């Protein structure tokens, strides 16, 4: 069967010596739905090497959707357009082997020679120009093509980044675990680093030149002046956030990647733009990304360790340290930076209770004056009353942990558990730094059981003033953590039971258990209980309370005047909810 476009070309004048280059080219854009891995958009394109006239297809597609006939259609359209050409070329140079074979078969009888070539100067220059014009991507942004960055080196870096991401080191390092890179020696701008990812928004590694630079960043993270000459980092992003040449390299060479949002983008971030790393910087970042996940908990707790890794440049031994663990900052400095855990202030409450025990005969006014004189200046000074037993000694270590940041909190929590295996706050701290929801749930469950043993069944059965007692608050924190972990692991009925118990122990609900419990009751079709809970806190002004009232009334009485009135009040209180829901 004859091909219509081939016949169309046959009837056009022949231009001896005319060469066109073409095939499928990438546009500076991506195709793919929101939840799909984006792919570079491809279209057929042809260019005359003599006149530089160009014809591009109109329907971008994925690589697996490429159609050789569409390339022939675009070729024929260019040739037939008398305002551009009006003739057929003598030779075609094609950037795709399968397309070249197809065209050779279709056009072999009409004096058009077809040849495959991986590099096509005119076509590649046009695509580079088009990419720069449309994307506004500054030249030199890509890793690929920089001096010393070969496919093999890039593959080694991609492998290290992939393994780093899969190891999820942000579950073991926080952004307050500043890492000093003692060896091997590197660029002064790469002497310190911290792992990003604990908050779940940005993941990767950021480098800093000094401890002072770290504190400047903590003090004012939005100040562009803190960057100085720039900060190196390697962030994990979507393919569409990479320079186009990098995204193409990952696709063309099958470089490893851990997920749709796990493409590594390394560079020096400066106020005026981003500078790509050279071979030396990229090799150093590769080595560090291999070294960080290799550390054991014991090595991290020790605050200094070595890791031998194999990189593209050969074997390297990294010597790393945690300076904020080995030489912790003063609590007053952390307080000034809003880095002190609010739970640390309970130490003062406990000390005041001990002070009252020591002065039982003082009248209330005398006791208040004595407290001011004794405690007003002791916010971050050593305790006045030393612990009397293992439980109090372990709890003091937890208070120290609340006045610390990073790895030191875990180290102190483990020391506390070694002294008192039933130290509730220590178990809660370990739960807060767990690597998985299941592990966190297990720690919280242990903390709740430990709290029950420490408090005793009689106090739990008669909980008057329970939450206001500093000695029972760790148990209530453990309950709140357990409920959250039960929700995270989809144990809704267990979460309901835990939240109800919290409300029994603390009817004033200072912790806000009701805000989690009410939606759960509705979700599990316990409408009567939901209405009862709402009535118990009917003066609550939280947005969720207003809307849940309307929902509960609608579920119980359908489209009633009462339900509509409740919805009207909710809309009046916060009209932004319906647009978010729809």
Short mmCIF file of N, CA, C and O in Angstrom, two decimals, residues 2 36 80 82 89 93 115 187 197 244 289 300 315 318 324 330 348 366 381 384 400 417 448 474 492 511 540 574 577:
data_model
loop_
_atom_site.label_atom_id
_atom_site.label_comp_id
_atom_site.label_asym_id
_atom_site.label_seq_id
_atom_site.Cartn_x
_atom_site.Cartn_y
_atom_site.Cartn_z
N UNK A 2 0.58 2.17 -0.93
CA UNK A 2 1.38 3.38 -1.00
C UNK A 2 1.06 4.32 0.14
O UNK A 2 -0.08 4.41 0.59
N UNK A 36 1.19 11.44 38.15
CA UNK A 36 2.07 10.58 37.37
C UNK A 36 3.49 11.13 37.38
O UNK A 36 3.71 12.32 37.63
N UNK A 80 6.10 20.61 1.42
CA UNK A 80 5.04 21.10 0.54
C UNK A 80 4.73 22.57 0.71
O UNK A 80 4.06 23.17 -0.13
N UNK A 82 5.16 26.05 0.17
CA UNK A 82 5.95 26.84 -0.80
C UNK A 82 6.52 28.11 -0.19
O UNK A 82 7.50 28.66 -0.70
N UNK A 89 14.05 17.27 -0.03
CA UNK A 89 15.52 17.27 0.10
C UNK A 89 16.12 16.02 -0.54
O UNK A 89 15.42 15.04 -0.80
N UNK A 93 18.99 13.36 7.67
CA UNK A 93 19.77 12.84 8.80
C UNK A 93 18.83 12.80 10.00
O UNK A 93 18.23 13.82 10.38
N UNK A 115 19.83 8.64 6.68
CA UNK A 115 20.93 8.15 7.52
C UNK A 115 20.65 8.48 8.98
O UNK A 115 20.10 9.54 9.29
N UNK A 187 36.48 21.82 50.20
CA UNK A 187 36.29 23.24 50.05
C UNK A 187 35.83 23.81 51.39
O UNK A 187 34.99 23.21 52.07
N UNK A 197 14.82 17.10 55.89
CA UNK A 197 13.78 16.13 55.59
C UNK A 197 12.88 15.77 56.74
O UNK A 197 11.81 15.19 56.54
N UNK A 244 16.83 20.97 32.30
CA UNK A 244 16.35 20.03 31.28
C UNK A 244 17.42 19.02 30.88
O UNK A 244 17.13 17.84 30.67
N UNK A 289 27.10 11.45 50.93
CA UNK A 289 25.77 10.83 50.88
C UNK A 289 25.86 9.31 51.05
O UNK A 289 24.89 8.67 51.46
N UNK A 300 26.54 7.50 66.33
CA UNK A 300 25.92 8.82 66.43
C UNK A 300 25.86 9.28 67.88
O UNK A 300 26.12 10.45 68.18
N UNK A 315 38.25 4.68 47.01
CA UNK A 315 37.85 4.59 48.42
C UNK A 315 38.18 5.87 49.19
O UNK A 315 39.20 6.51 48.94
N UNK A 318 35.57 8.93 55.64
CA UNK A 318 35.04 10.17 56.19
C UNK A 318 35.10 10.10 57.72
O UNK A 318 34.69 9.11 58.32
N UNK A 324 27.27 19.88 68.16
CA UNK A 324 26.24 20.34 69.10
C UNK A 324 25.88 19.27 70.12
O UNK A 324 25.21 19.55 71.11
N UNK A 330 24.37 26.53 75.32
CA UNK A 330 23.74 26.87 76.61
C UNK A 330 22.23 26.97 76.44
O UNK A 330 21.75 27.48 75.43
N UNK A 348 10.79 23.59 86.89
CA UNK A 348 10.59 24.60 87.93
C UNK A 348 9.40 24.26 88.80
O UNK A 348 9.44 24.40 90.03
N UNK A 366 4.00 34.11 102.58
CA UNK A 366 5.43 33.90 102.83
C UNK A 366 6.02 32.92 101.83
O UNK A 366 7.13 33.12 101.33
N UNK A 381 19.36 27.50 85.44
CA UNK A 381 20.47 27.18 86.35
C UNK A 381 20.30 25.74 86.83
O UNK A 381 19.23 25.15 86.71
N UNK A 384 18.03 23.05 92.33
CA UNK A 384 18.35 23.31 93.73
C UNK A 384 18.26 22.03 94.54
O UNK A 384 19.11 21.73 95.39
N UNK A 400 16.71 17.93 81.07
CA UNK A 400 17.91 18.36 80.34
C UNK A 400 17.71 18.15 78.83
O UNK A 400 18.14 18.98 78.02
N UNK A 417 16.43 6.08 80.55
CA UNK A 417 15.82 4.75 80.59
C UNK A 417 16.75 3.73 81.23
O UNK A 417 16.30 2.75 81.84
N UNK A 448 2.70 4.72 78.12
CA UNK A 448 1.42 4.74 78.82
C UNK A 448 1.39 3.69 79.92
O UNK A 448 0.97 3.96 81.06
N UNK A 474 3.55 13.87 82.20
CA UNK A 474 4.21 12.98 81.23
C UNK A 474 3.29 11.85 80.77
O UNK A 474 3.29 11.49 79.59
N UNK A 492 -8.54 3.11 64.41
CA UNK A 492 -9.48 4.15 64.79
C UNK A 492 -10.16 3.85 66.12
O UNK A 492 -10.32 4.75 66.96
N UNK A 511 -5.52 19.56 76.47
CA UNK A 511 -4.73 19.03 75.36
C UNK A 511 -5.49 18.98 74.04
O UNK A 511 -4.91 18.67 73.01
N UNK A 540 -17.23 25.89 72.39
CA UNK A 540 -15.94 25.84 71.70
C UNK A 540 -16.02 26.65 70.41
O UNK A 540 -16.97 26.52 69.63
N UNK A 574 -16.31 30.86 59.46
CA UNK A 574 -15.17 30.65 58.55
C UNK A 574 -15.69 30.21 57.18
O UNK A 574 -15.95 29.03 56.96
N UNK A 577 -13.96 27.17 54.39
CA UNK A 577 -13.97 25.70 54.44
C UNK A 577 -14.63 25.08 53.20
O UNK A 577 -14.06 24.18 52.59
#
